[in-house]
PDB file of C-alpha atoms in Angstrom:
ATOM      1  CA  MET D 219      10.493  -9.333  10.547  1.00 89.00           C
ATOM      2  CA  ARG D 220      10.614  -6.958  13.512  1.00 95.00           C
ATOM      3  CA  ASP D 221       9.156  -3.851  11.828  1.00 98.00           C
ATOM      4  CA  PHE D 222       7.211  -3.296   8.625  1.00 98.00           C
ATOM      5  CA  ILE D 223       8.571   0.012   7.415  1.00 98.00           C
ATOM      6  CA  SER D 224       9.224  -1.090   3.840  1.00 98.00           C
ATOM      7  CA  MET D 225       8.277  -3.943   1.540  1.00 98.00           C
ATOM      8  CA  LEU D 226      11.976  -4.733   1.773  1.00 98.00           C
ATOM      9  CA  ASP D 227      11.472  -5.669   5.447  1.00 98.00           C
ATOM     10  CA  ILE D 228       9.505  -8.805   4.596  1.00 98.00           C
ATOM     11  CA  THR D 229      10.996 -11.953   3.076  1.00 98.00           C
ATOM     12  CA  LYS D 230       9.321 -13.923   0.306  1.00 97.00           C
ATOM     13  CA  GLU D 231       8.515 -16.686   2.774  1.00 98.00           C
ATOM     14  CA  GLU D 232       7.077 -14.252   5.322  1.00 98.00           C
ATOM     15  CA  LEU D 233       4.962 -12.657   2.607  1.00 98.00           C
ATOM     16  CA  LYS D 234       3.624 -16.059   1.607  1.00 98.00           C
ATOM     17  CA  ASP D 235       2.801 -16.840   5.254  1.00 98.00           C
ATOM     18  CA  LEU D 236       1.127 -13.466   5.742  1.00 98.00           C
ATOM     19  CA  LEU D 237      -1.140 -13.936   2.720  1.00 98.00           C
ATOM     20  CA  LYS D 238      -2.066 -17.415   3.930  1.00 98.00           C
ATOM     21  CA  LEU D 239      -2.848 -16.057   7.406  1.00 98.00           C
ATOM     22  CA  THR D 240      -4.926 -13.283   5.839  1.00 98.00           C
ATOM     23  CA  GLU D 241      -7.057 -15.883   4.095  1.00 98.00           C
ATOM     24  CA  THR D 242      -7.578 -17.699   7.401  1.00 98.00           C
ATOM     25  CA  LEU D 243      -8.500 -14.533   9.298  1.00 98.00           C
ATOM     26  CA  LYS D 244     -10.917 -13.381   6.598  1.00 98.00           C
ATOM     27  CA  GLU D 245     -12.639 -16.753   6.719  1.00 98.00           C
ATOM     28  CA  LYS D 246     -12.839 -16.600  10.524  1.00 97.00           C
ATOM     29  CA  GLN D 247     -14.502 -13.209  10.322  1.00 96.00           C
ATOM     30  CA  LYS D 248     -17.045 -14.464   7.784  1.00 96.00           C
ATOM     31  CA  LYS D 249     -17.934 -17.308  10.143  1.00 97.00           C
ATOM     32  CA  GLY D 250     -18.134 -14.966  13.123  1.00 97.00           C
ATOM     33  CA  GLU D 251     -15.324 -16.761  14.949  1.00 97.00           C
ATOM     34  CA  ILE D 252     -13.585 -14.877  17.751  1.00 96.00           C
ATOM     35  CA  PHE D 253      -9.818 -14.598  17.344  1.00 97.00           C
ATOM     36  CA  GLU D 254      -8.087 -12.334  19.871  1.00 98.00           C
ATOM     37  CA  PRO D 255      -4.294 -12.796  19.863  1.00 98.00           C
ATOM     38  CA  LEU D 256      -3.898  -9.103  20.811  1.00 98.00           C
ATOM     39  CA  LYS D 257      -6.007  -9.325  23.955  1.00 98.00           C
ATOM     40  CA  GLY D 258      -4.451  -6.996  26.527  1.00 97.00           C
ATOM     41  CA  LYS D 259      -2.264  -5.321  23.856  1.00 98.00           C
ATOM     42  CA  THR D 260      -2.322  -1.640  22.921  1.00 98.00           C
ATOM     43  CA  LEU D 261      -1.419  -0.039  19.590  1.00 98.00           C
ATOM     44  CA  ALA D 262      -0.450   3.620  19.091  1.00 97.00           C
ATOM     45  CA  LEU D 263      -1.785   5.043  15.821  1.00 97.00           C
ATOM     46  CA  ILE D 264       0.146   8.189  14.836  1.00 96.00           C
ATOM     47  CA  PHE D 265      -1.505  10.020  11.930  1.00 95.00           C
ATOM     48  CA  GLU D 266       0.303  13.094  10.635  1.00 92.00           C
ATOM     49  CA  LYS D 267      -1.621  12.808   7.343  1.00 89.00           C
ATOM     50  CA  PRO D 268      -5.425  12.457   6.999  1.00 87.00           C
ATOM     51  CA  SER D 269      -6.887   9.037   6.278  1.00 92.00           C
ATOM     52  CA  THR D 270     -10.081   7.040   5.826  1.00 94.00           C
ATOM     53  CA  ARG D 271      -9.213   3.450   4.870  1.00 95.00           C
ATOM     54  CA  THR D 272      -5.898   3.241   6.731  1.00 96.00           C
ATOM     55  CA  ARG D 273      -7.181   4.669   9.989  1.00 97.00           C
ATOM     56  CA  VAL D 274     -10.477   2.774  10.090  1.00 98.00           C
ATOM     57  CA  SER D 275      -8.985  -0.550   8.986  1.00 98.00           C
ATOM     58  CA  PHE D 276      -6.261  -0.398  11.641  1.00 98.00           C
ATOM     59  CA  GLU D 277      -8.624   0.749  14.393  1.00 98.00           C
ATOM     60  CA  VAL D 278     -11.225  -1.905  13.543  1.00 98.00           C
ATOM     61  CA  GLY D 279      -8.520  -4.521  13.047  1.00 98.00           C
ATOM     62  CA  VAL D 280      -6.907  -4.094  16.443  1.00 98.00           C
ATOM     63  CA  ILE D 281     -10.343  -4.153  18.121  1.00 98.00           C
ATOM     64  CA  GLN D 282     -11.310  -7.353  16.315  1.00 98.00           C
ATOM     65  CA  LEU D 283      -8.026  -8.913  17.435  1.00 98.00           C
ATOM     66  CA  GLY D 284      -8.905  -8.112  21.044  1.00 98.00           C
ATOM     67  CA  GLY D 285      -6.569  -5.156  21.467  1.00 98.00           C
ATOM     68  CA  HIS D 286      -6.979  -1.417  21.881  1.00 98.00           C
ATOM     69  CA  GLY D 287      -5.852   1.386  19.583  1.00 98.00           C
ATOM     70  CA  ILE D 288      -4.935   4.919  20.646  1.00 97.00           C
ATOM     71  CA  TYR D 289      -5.340   7.472  17.847  1.00 96.00           C
ATOM     72  CA  MET D 290      -2.823  10.322  17.892  1.00 94.00           C
ATOM     73  CA  ASP D 291      -2.560  13.238  15.487  1.00 88.00           C
ATOM     74  CA  THR D 292      -0.089  16.112  15.534  1.00 79.00           C
ATOM     75  CA  ARG D 293      -2.594  18.428  17.229  1.00 78.00           C
ATOM     76  CA  SER D 294      -3.171  16.082  20.142  1.00 77.00           C
ATOM     77  CA  SER D 295       0.445  15.067  20.788  1.00 82.00           C
ATOM     78  CA  GLN D 296       3.787  16.719  21.438  1.00 80.00           C
ATOM     79  CA  LEU D 297       4.853  15.830  17.888  1.00 80.00           C
ATOM     80  CA  GLY D 298       2.832  18.831  16.789  1.00 77.00           C
ATOM     81  CA  ARG D 299       4.983  21.033  19.006  1.00 77.00           C
ATOM     82  CA  GLY D 300       8.251  19.750  17.623  1.00 83.00           C
ATOM     83  CA  GLU D 301       9.169  16.869  19.924  1.00 91.00           C
ATOM     84  CA  PRO D 302      11.849  14.767  18.172  1.00 94.00           C
ATOM     85  CA  ILE D 303      10.452  11.544  16.753  1.00 94.00           C
ATOM     86  CA  LYS D 304      13.172   9.584  18.576  1.00 97.00           C
ATOM     87  CA  ASP D 305      11.913  10.903  21.909  1.00 96.00           C
ATOM     88  CA  THR D 306       8.349   9.935  21.050  1.00 95.00           C
ATOM     89  CA  ALA D 307       9.596   6.478  20.084  1.00 97.00           C
ATOM     90  CA  ARG D 308      11.387   5.902  23.379  1.00 97.00           C
ATOM     91  CA  VAL D 309       8.400   7.062  25.436  1.00 97.00           C
ATOM     92  CA  LEU D 310       5.682   5.212  23.501  1.00 97.00           C
ATOM     93  CA  SER D 311       7.755   2.015  23.609  1.00 97.00           C
ATOM     94  CA  ARG D 312       7.231   1.965  27.366  1.00 98.00           C
ATOM     95  CA  TYR D 313       3.455   2.317  27.047  1.00 98.00           C
ATOM     96  CA  VAL D 314       2.320   0.363  23.984  1.00 98.00           C
ATOM     97  CA  ASP D 315       2.964  -2.916  22.189  1.00 98.00           C
ATOM     98  CA  GLY D 316       3.210  -1.532  18.681  1.00 98.00           C
ATOM     99  CA  ILE D 317       3.226   1.740  16.713  1.00 98.00           C
ATOM    100  CA  VAL D 318       1.539   2.499  13.396  1.00 98.00           C
ATOM    101  CA  ILE D 319       2.532   5.779  11.746  1.00 97.00           C
ATOM    102  CA  ARG D 320       1.242   7.611   8.674  1.00 97.00           C
ATOM    103  CA  THR D 321       3.456  10.571   7.860  1.00 96.00           C
ATOM    104  CA  PHE D 322       5.216  12.504   5.121  1.00 93.00           C
ATOM    105  CA  LYS D 323       8.910  11.607   5.217  1.00 95.00           C
ATOM    106  CA  GLN D 324      10.115   8.017   5.184  1.00 97.00           C
ATOM    107  CA  GLU D 325      13.068   9.137   7.310  1.00 97.00           C
ATOM    108  CA  ARG D 326      10.718   9.820  10.228  1.00 96.00           C
ATOM    109  CA  ILE D 327       9.477   6.244  10.192  1.00 98.00           C
ATOM    110  CA  VAL D 328      13.000   4.861   9.894  1.00 98.00           C
ATOM    111  CA  GLU D 329      14.092   6.947  12.895  1.00 98.00           C
ATOM    112  CA  LEU D 330      10.994   5.915  14.841  1.00 98.00           C
ATOM    113  CA  GLY D 331      11.863   2.274  14.183  1.00 98.00           C
ATOM    114  CA  ARG D 332      15.486   2.795  15.190  1.00 98.00           C
ATOM    115  CA  TYR D 333      14.570   4.113  18.649  1.00 98.00           C
ATOM    116  CA  SER D 334      11.412   2.084  19.294  1.00 98.00           C
ATOM    117  CA  LYS D 335      11.569  -1.129  21.306  1.00 98.00           C
ATOM    118  CA  VAL D 336       8.220  -2.284  19.880  1.00 98.00           C
ATOM    119  CA  PRO D 337       7.263  -3.054  16.248  1.00 98.00           C
ATOM    120  CA  VAL D 338       6.708  -0.079  13.927  1.00 98.00           C
ATOM    121  CA  ILE D 339       4.406  -0.234  10.902  1.00 98.00           C
ATOM    122  CA  ASN D 340       4.512   2.175   7.971  1.00 98.00           C
ATOM    123  CA  ALA D 341       0.927   3.206   7.234  1.00 98.00           C
ATOM    124  CA  LEU D 342       2.134   5.502   4.406  1.00 97.00           C
ATOM    125  CA  SER D 343       5.033   7.815   3.698  1.00 97.00           C
ATOM    126  CA  ASN D 344       6.229   9.821   0.732  1.00 95.00           C
ATOM    127  CA  GLU D 345       8.385   6.855  -0.321  1.00 97.00           C
ATOM    128  CA  GLU D 346       6.301   3.768   0.360  1.00 98.00           C
ATOM    129  CA  HIS D 347       2.837   2.424   1.113  1.00 98.00           C
ATOM    130  CA  PRO D 348       3.631  -1.206   1.980  1.00 98.00           C
ATOM    131  CA  CYS D 349       0.357  -2.015   3.781  1.00 98.00           C
ATOM    132  CA  GLN D 350      -1.532  -1.118   0.604  1.00 98.00           C
ATOM    133  CA  ILE D 351       0.525  -3.564  -1.439  1.00 98.00           C
ATOM    134  CA  LEU D 352      -0.209  -6.400   1.020  1.00 98.00           C
ATOM    135  CA  ALA D 353      -3.920  -5.840   0.425  1.00 98.00           C
ATOM    136  CA  ASP D 354      -3.386  -5.542  -3.328  1.00 98.00           C
ATOM    137  CA  LEU D 355      -1.478  -8.817  -3.532  1.00 98.00           C
ATOM    138  CA  PHE D 356      -4.059 -10.640  -1.435  1.00 98.00           C
ATOM    139  CA  THR D 357      -6.881  -9.300  -3.625  1.00 98.00           C
ATOM    140  CA  ILE D 358      -5.102 -10.484  -6.759  1.00 98.00           C
ATOM    141  CA  LYS D 359      -4.551 -13.871  -5.150  1.00 98.00           C
ATOM    142  CA  GLU D 360      -8.288 -14.138  -4.435  1.00 98.00           C
ATOM    143  CA  TYR D 361      -9.162 -13.458  -8.064  1.00 98.00           C
ATOM    144  CA  CYS D 362      -6.275 -15.090  -9.929  1.00 97.00           C
ATOM    145  CA  ARG D 363      -5.071 -17.728  -7.416  1.00 92.00           C
ATOM    146  CA  ASP D 364      -1.489 -17.679  -8.756  1.00 95.00           C
ATOM    147  CA  PHE D 365       0.882 -14.726  -9.240  1.00 98.00           C
ATOM    148  CA  LYS D 366       3.298 -16.324 -11.670  1.00 91.00           C
ATOM    149  CA  GLY D 367       3.029 -14.943 -15.175  1.00 94.00           C
ATOM    150  CA  LEU D 368       0.494 -12.225 -14.355  1.00 98.00           C
ATOM    151  CA  LYS D 369       1.046  -8.800 -15.833  1.00 98.00           C
ATOM    152  CA  VAL D 370       0.194  -5.736 -13.745  1.00 98.00           C
ATOM    153  CA  ALA D 371       0.235  -2.346 -15.472  1.00 99.00           C
ATOM    154  CA  PHE D 372       0.612   0.670 -13.189  1.00 98.00           C
ATOM    155  CA  LEU D 373      -0.318   3.984 -14.820  1.00 98.00           C
ATOM    156  CA  GLY D 374       0.328   7.504 -13.606  1.00 98.00           C
ATOM    157  CA  ASP D 375       2.726   8.856 -11.021  1.00 97.00           C
ATOM    158  CA  GLY D 376       5.707   6.730  -9.974  1.00 97.00           C
ATOM    159  CA  ASN D 377       4.850   7.469  -6.370  1.00 97.00           C
ATOM    160  CA  ASN D 378       5.005   5.678  -3.019  1.00 97.00           C
ATOM    161  CA  VAL D 379       2.457   3.061  -4.099  1.00 98.00           C
ATOM    162  CA  CYS D 380       4.420   2.373  -7.272  1.00 98.00           C
ATOM    163  CA  ASN D 381       7.691   2.055  -5.315  1.00 98.00           C
ATOM    164  CA  SER D 382       6.204  -0.542  -2.971  1.00 98.00           C
ATOM    165  CA  TRP D 383       4.542  -2.321  -5.882  1.00 98.00           C
ATOM    166  CA  LEU D 384       7.904  -2.752  -7.588  1.00 98.00           C
ATOM    167  CA  ILE D 385       9.159  -4.779  -4.626  1.00 98.00           C
ATOM    168  CA  GLY D 386       5.907  -6.706  -4.125  1.00 98.00           C
ATOM    169  CA  ALA D 387       5.748  -7.675  -7.790  1.00 98.00           C
ATOM    170  CA  ALA D 388       9.386  -8.766  -7.901  1.00 98.00           C
ATOM    171  CA  MET D 389       8.944 -10.928  -4.793  1.00 98.00           C
ATOM    172  CA  THR D 390       5.870 -12.712  -6.126  1.00 98.00           C
ATOM    173  CA  GLY D 391       6.961 -13.182  -9.732  1.00 98.00           C
ATOM    174  CA  ILE D 392       4.429 -10.720 -11.148  1.00 98.00           C
ATOM    175  CA  ASN D 393       5.455  -8.944 -14.349  1.00 98.00           C
ATOM    176  CA  PHE D 394       5.207  -5.259 -13.464  1.00 98.00           C
ATOM    177  CA  TYR D 395       5.010  -2.495 -16.066  1.00 98.00           C
ATOM    178  CA  ALA D 396       4.939   1.093 -14.801  1.00 98.00           C
ATOM    179  CA  ALA D 397       3.953   3.757 -17.334  1.00 98.00           C
ATOM    180  CA  THR D 398       4.604   7.321 -16.207  1.00 98.00           C
ATOM    181  CA  PRO D 399       5.220  10.683 -17.883  1.00 98.00           C
ATOM    182  CA  GLN D 400       8.873  11.541 -18.354  1.00 97.00           C
ATOM    183  CA  GLY D 401      10.289  12.866 -15.104  1.00 96.00           C
ATOM    184  CA  TYR D 402       7.673  11.109 -12.966  1.00 97.00           C
ATOM    185  CA  GLU D 403       9.209   7.636 -12.935  1.00 98.00           C
ATOM    186  CA  PRO D 404       9.446   5.631  -9.706  1.00 98.00           C
ATOM    187  CA  SER D 405      12.525   5.882  -7.485  1.00 98.00           C
ATOM    188  CA  GLU D 406      15.715   4.519  -9.036  1.00 98.00           C
ATOM    189  CA  PHE D 407      16.490   2.873  -5.689  1.00 98.00           C
ATOM    190  CA  TYR D 408      13.315   0.774  -5.779  1.00 98.00           C
ATOM    191  CA  ILE D 409      13.728  -0.028  -9.467  1.00 98.00           C
ATOM    192  CA  LYS D 410      17.211  -1.439  -8.828  1.00 98.00           C
ATOM    193  CA  LYS D 411      16.084  -3.376  -5.750  1.00 98.00           C
ATOM    194  CA  ALA D 412      13.154  -4.826  -7.691  1.00 98.00           C
ATOM    195  CA  GLU D 413      15.405  -5.858 -10.570  1.00 98.00           C
ATOM    196  CA  GLU D 414      17.725  -7.650  -8.144  1.00 98.00           C
ATOM    197  CA  ILE D 415      14.853  -9.559  -6.520  1.00 98.00           C
ATOM    198  CA  ALA D 416      13.257 -10.288  -9.894  1.00 98.00           C
ATOM    199  CA  LYS D 417      16.302 -12.334 -10.878  1.00 98.00           C
ATOM    200  CA  THR D 418      15.224 -14.904  -8.273  1.00 97.00           C
ATOM    201  CA  THR D 419      11.568 -15.032  -9.384  1.00 98.00           C
ATOM    202  CA  SER D 420      11.815 -14.407 -13.152  1.00 97.00           C
ATOM    203  CA  ALA D 421       9.531 -11.368 -12.848  1.00 98.00           C
ATOM    204  CA  GLU D 422       9.714  -8.686 -15.530  1.00 98.00           C
ATOM    205  CA  ILE D 423      10.229  -5.125 -14.299  1.00 98.00           C
ATOM    206  CA  VAL D 424       9.608  -2.561 -17.027  1.00 98.00           C
ATOM    207  CA  ILE D 425       9.510   1.234 -16.712  1.00 98.00           C
ATOM    208  CA  THR D 426       8.111   3.043 -19.734  1.00 98.00           C
ATOM    209  CA  ASN D 427       6.564   6.346 -20.771  1.00 98.00           C
ATOM    210  CA  ASP D 428       4.107   4.574 -23.088  1.00 98.00           C
ATOM    211  CA  PRO D 429       0.734   3.701 -21.479  1.00 98.00           C
ATOM    212  CA  VAL D 430      -0.268   1.408 -24.334  1.00 98.00           C
ATOM    213  CA  GLU D 431       2.920  -0.635 -23.981  1.00 98.00           C
ATOM    214  CA  ALA D 432       2.237  -1.075 -20.285  1.00 98.00           C
ATOM    215  CA  VAL D 433      -1.427  -2.041 -20.697  1.00 98.00           C
ATOM    216  CA  LYS D 434      -0.945  -4.381 -23.659  1.00 98.00           C
ATOM    217  CA  GLU D 435      -2.142  -7.885 -22.650  1.00 98.00           C
ATOM    218  CA  ALA D 436      -2.226  -6.847 -18.977  1.00 98.00           C
ATOM    219  CA  ASN D 437      -4.224  -8.939 -16.508  1.00 98.00           C
ATOM    220  CA  ILE D 438      -4.562  -6.051 -14.072  1.00 98.00           C
ATOM    221  CA  VAL D 439      -4.501  -2.304 -14.663  1.00 99.00           C
ATOM    222  CA  TYR D 440      -3.761  -0.177 -11.598  1.00 99.00           C
ATOM    223  CA  THR D 441      -3.744   3.553 -11.040  1.00 98.00           C
ATOM    224  CA  ASP D 442      -3.541   6.151  -8.271  1.00 97.00           C
ATOM    225  CA  VAL D 443      -4.316   9.847  -7.940  1.00 96.00           C
ATOM    226  CA  TRP D 444      -2.140  12.186  -9.959  1.00 95.00           C
ATOM    227  CA  ALA D 445      -1.606  14.699  -7.127  1.00 84.00           C
ATOM    228  CA  SER D 446      -1.069  13.214  -3.680  1.00 78.00           C
ATOM    229  CA  MET D 447      -1.452  15.007  -0.351  1.00 66.00           C
ATOM    230  CA  GLY D 448       1.058  17.833  -0.230  1.00 67.00           C
ATOM    231  CA  GLN D 449       1.027  18.255  -4.029  1.00 72.00           C
ATOM    232  CA  GLU D 450      -2.230  20.227  -4.268  1.00 75.00           C
ATOM    233  CA  GLU D 451      -0.484  23.237  -5.834  1.00 79.00           C
ATOM    234  CA  GLU D 452       0.594  21.015  -8.743  1.00 83.00           C
ATOM    235  CA  THR D 453      -2.924  19.717  -9.473  1.00 84.00           C
ATOM    236  CA  GLU D 454      -3.601  21.682 -12.667  1.00 91.00           C
ATOM    237  CA  LYS D 455      -0.119  21.102 -14.076  1.00 93.00           C
ATOM    238  CA  ARG D 456      -0.289  17.394 -13.316  1.00 95.00           C
ATOM    239  CA  ARG D 457      -3.789  17.034 -14.787  1.00 95.00           C
ATOM    240  CA  GLU D 458      -2.464  18.211 -18.151  1.00 96.00           C
ATOM    241  CA  ILE D 459       0.701  16.087 -18.030  1.00 97.00           C
ATOM    242  CA  PHE D 460      -1.010  12.884 -16.848  1.00 97.00           C
ATOM    243  CA  MET D 461      -4.160  12.910 -18.983  1.00 98.00           C
ATOM    244  CA  PRO D 462      -2.672  10.497 -21.599  1.00 98.00           C
ATOM    245  CA  TYR D 463      -2.331   7.986 -18.716  1.00 98.00           C
ATOM    246  CA  GLN D 464      -6.013   8.057 -17.769  1.00 98.00           C
ATOM    247  CA  VAL D 465      -7.504   4.579 -17.392  1.00 98.00           C
ATOM    248  CA  ASN D 466     -10.538   4.566 -19.669  1.00 98.00           C
ATOM    249  CA  SER D 467     -12.416   2.027 -21.762  1.00 98.00           C
ATOM    250  CA  GLU D 468     -10.398   2.908 -24.877  1.00 98.00           C
ATOM    251  CA  LEU D 469      -7.069   2.202 -23.172  1.00 98.00           C
ATOM    252  CA  LEU D 470      -8.376  -1.019 -21.633  1.00 98.00           C
ATOM    253  CA  LYS D 471      -9.024  -2.410 -25.122  1.00 98.00           C
ATOM    254  CA  HIS D 472      -5.274  -3.117 -25.240  1.00 98.00           C
ATOM    255  CA  ALA D 473      -5.430  -5.281 -22.104  1.00 98.00           C
ATOM    256  CA  LYS D 474      -6.683  -8.851 -21.688  1.00 98.00           C
ATOM    257  CA  PRO D 475     -10.440  -9.225 -22.323  1.00 98.00           C
ATOM    258  CA  ASP D 476     -10.947 -10.194 -18.664  1.00 98.00           C
ATOM    259  CA  VAL D 477      -8.696  -7.415 -17.293  1.00 98.00           C
ATOM    260  CA  LEU D 478      -9.256  -6.327 -13.692  1.00 98.00           C
ATOM    261  CA  PHE D 479      -9.067  -2.712 -12.561  1.00 99.00           C
ATOM    262  CA  MET D 480      -7.501  -1.665  -9.235  1.00 99.00           C
ATOM    263  CA  HIS D 481      -7.117   1.653  -7.424  1.00 98.00           C
ATOM    264  CA  CYS D 482      -5.843   2.284  -3.888  1.00 97.00           C
ATOM    265  CA  LEU D 483      -8.443   5.059  -3.407  1.00 97.00           C
ATOM    266  CA  PRO D 484      -9.605   7.744  -2.986  1.00 96.00           C
ATOM    267  CA  ALA D 485     -10.281   8.098  -6.721  1.00 97.00           C
ATOM    268  CA  HIS D 486     -10.679  11.325  -8.673  1.00 96.00           C
ATOM    269  CA  ARG D 487     -13.193  10.194 -11.263  1.00 97.00           C
ATOM    270  CA  GLY D 488     -12.673  11.861 -14.600  1.00 97.00           C
ATOM    271  CA  GLU D 489      -8.981  12.278 -13.922  1.00 97.00           C
ATOM    272  CA  GLU D 490      -6.876   9.115 -13.435  1.00 98.00           C
ATOM    273  CA  VAL D 491      -9.903   6.867 -14.092  1.00 98.00           C
ATOM    274  CA  THR D 492     -13.254   7.332 -15.780  1.00 98.00           C
ATOM    275  CA  GLU D 493     -16.581   6.713 -14.063  1.00 98.00           C
ATOM    276  CA  ASP D 494     -17.507   3.832 -16.372  1.00 98.00           C
ATOM    277  CA  VAL D 495     -14.286   1.935 -15.581  1.00 98.00           C
ATOM    278  CA  ILE D 496     -14.350   2.246 -11.790  1.00 98.00           C
ATOM    279  CA  GLU D 497     -18.045   1.301 -11.711  1.00 98.00           C
ATOM    280  CA  SER D 498     -17.684  -1.582 -14.168  1.00 98.00           C
ATOM    281  CA  CYS D 499     -17.777  -5.308 -13.431  1.00 97.00           C
ATOM    282  CA  ARG D 500     -14.011  -5.337 -14.008  1.00 98.00           C
ATOM    283  CA  SER D 501     -13.389  -3.032 -11.050  1.00 98.00           C
ATOM    284  CA  ILE D 502     -12.316  -4.810  -7.852  1.00 98.00           C
ATOM    285  CA  VAL D 503     -11.494  -1.671  -5.869  1.00 98.00           C
ATOM    286  CA  TRP D 504     -14.039  -2.381  -3.115  1.00 98.00           C
ATOM    287  CA  ASP D 505     -12.643  -5.855  -2.408  1.00 98.00           C
ATOM    288  CA  GLN D 506      -9.207  -4.270  -2.496  1.00 98.00           C
ATOM    289  CA  ALA D 507     -10.267  -1.668   0.086  1.00 98.00           C
ATOM    290  CA  GLU D 508     -11.880  -4.294   2.331  1.00 98.00           C
ATOM    291  CA  ASN D 509      -8.768  -6.418   2.257  1.00 98.00           C
ATOM    292  CA  ARG D 510      -6.780  -3.632   3.926  1.00 98.00           C
ATOM    293  CA  LEU D 511      -8.541  -4.774   7.114  1.00 98.00           C
ATOM    294  CA  HIS D 512      -7.705  -8.455   6.702  1.00 98.00           C
ATOM    295  CA  THR D 513      -4.049  -8.086   5.655  1.00 98.00           C
ATOM    296  CA  GLN D 514      -3.379  -5.601   8.447  1.00 98.00           C
ATOM    297  CA  LYS D 515      -4.912  -7.971  10.983  1.00 98.00           C
ATOM    298  CA  ALA D 516      -2.539 -10.665   9.717  1.00 98.00           C
ATOM    299  CA  LEU D 517       0.383  -8.235   9.943  1.00 98.00           C
ATOM    300  CA  LEU D 518      -0.478  -7.248  13.514  1.00 98.00           C
ATOM    301  CA  THR D 519      -0.855 -10.901  14.482  1.00 98.00           C
ATOM    302  CA  MET D 520       2.604 -11.693  13.099  1.00 98.00           C
ATOM    303  CA  LEU D 521       4.379  -8.665  14.578  1.00 98.00           C
ATOM    304  CA  ILE D 522       2.882  -8.038  18.003  1.00 96.00           C
ATOM    305  CA  ARG D 523       3.635 -10.646  20.644  1.00 84.00           C
TER     306      ARG D 523
END
């Protein structure tokens, strides 16, 4: 693995190693042990979209690993004035040891990776959110220990998180059911890739328009916002279309009695999830958010030499 632009960039064995390393690094932090494999290294953090968890977890992570992060947004760099991403890649490669980018189009990250001589990490694009899925898988591993046979139900928009989840589930043997309104299904490309991988792990990949079918006997129910950044004008329309996919206590009655609730955050309470669900004892969203730090530290440790 040279870059981490897509969940498809990591092998099953590398994913297993990364989750194991995450466990080690989290334990080290709890014990207050110093671990600085990035001492003397510098990371460029390009953020063309706003962020809380992604930015802070990467900035804190690189500091804890002994390195230094340089935050760049479009207003404080030549990217905001139209410099080609390939030019930025070639210049930054001569200054830094790795590049993290959070942007709109996946194509920009792919091009950045093509011209960069240092590792590139996708911190979110319109197509994928692979760093989120690393944290999600590690959180599930903490609670359930084993992936095999688990059923994860994803409700709502078949967006970037859902696309990356398809690959992550297929690689780990998790049965993944995505329930979306008609016309909002995940990318056909990621569905097909997930189905191919699932043949090697016996994972079930199911895309449905029925939220009850997806949630039935699920171990984990997962949702995301209905209108992502850049879709604000569609908020009212989407609220009406997606309301049947709201995660609430009534819908969760169809899941396992010990079902866990996950959300990549930020959450719009009263829309994709109700207040009582996200604040319940079944909600593990805060562990999930914390684990962004630990999985990204493991990723940086593996990628940056």
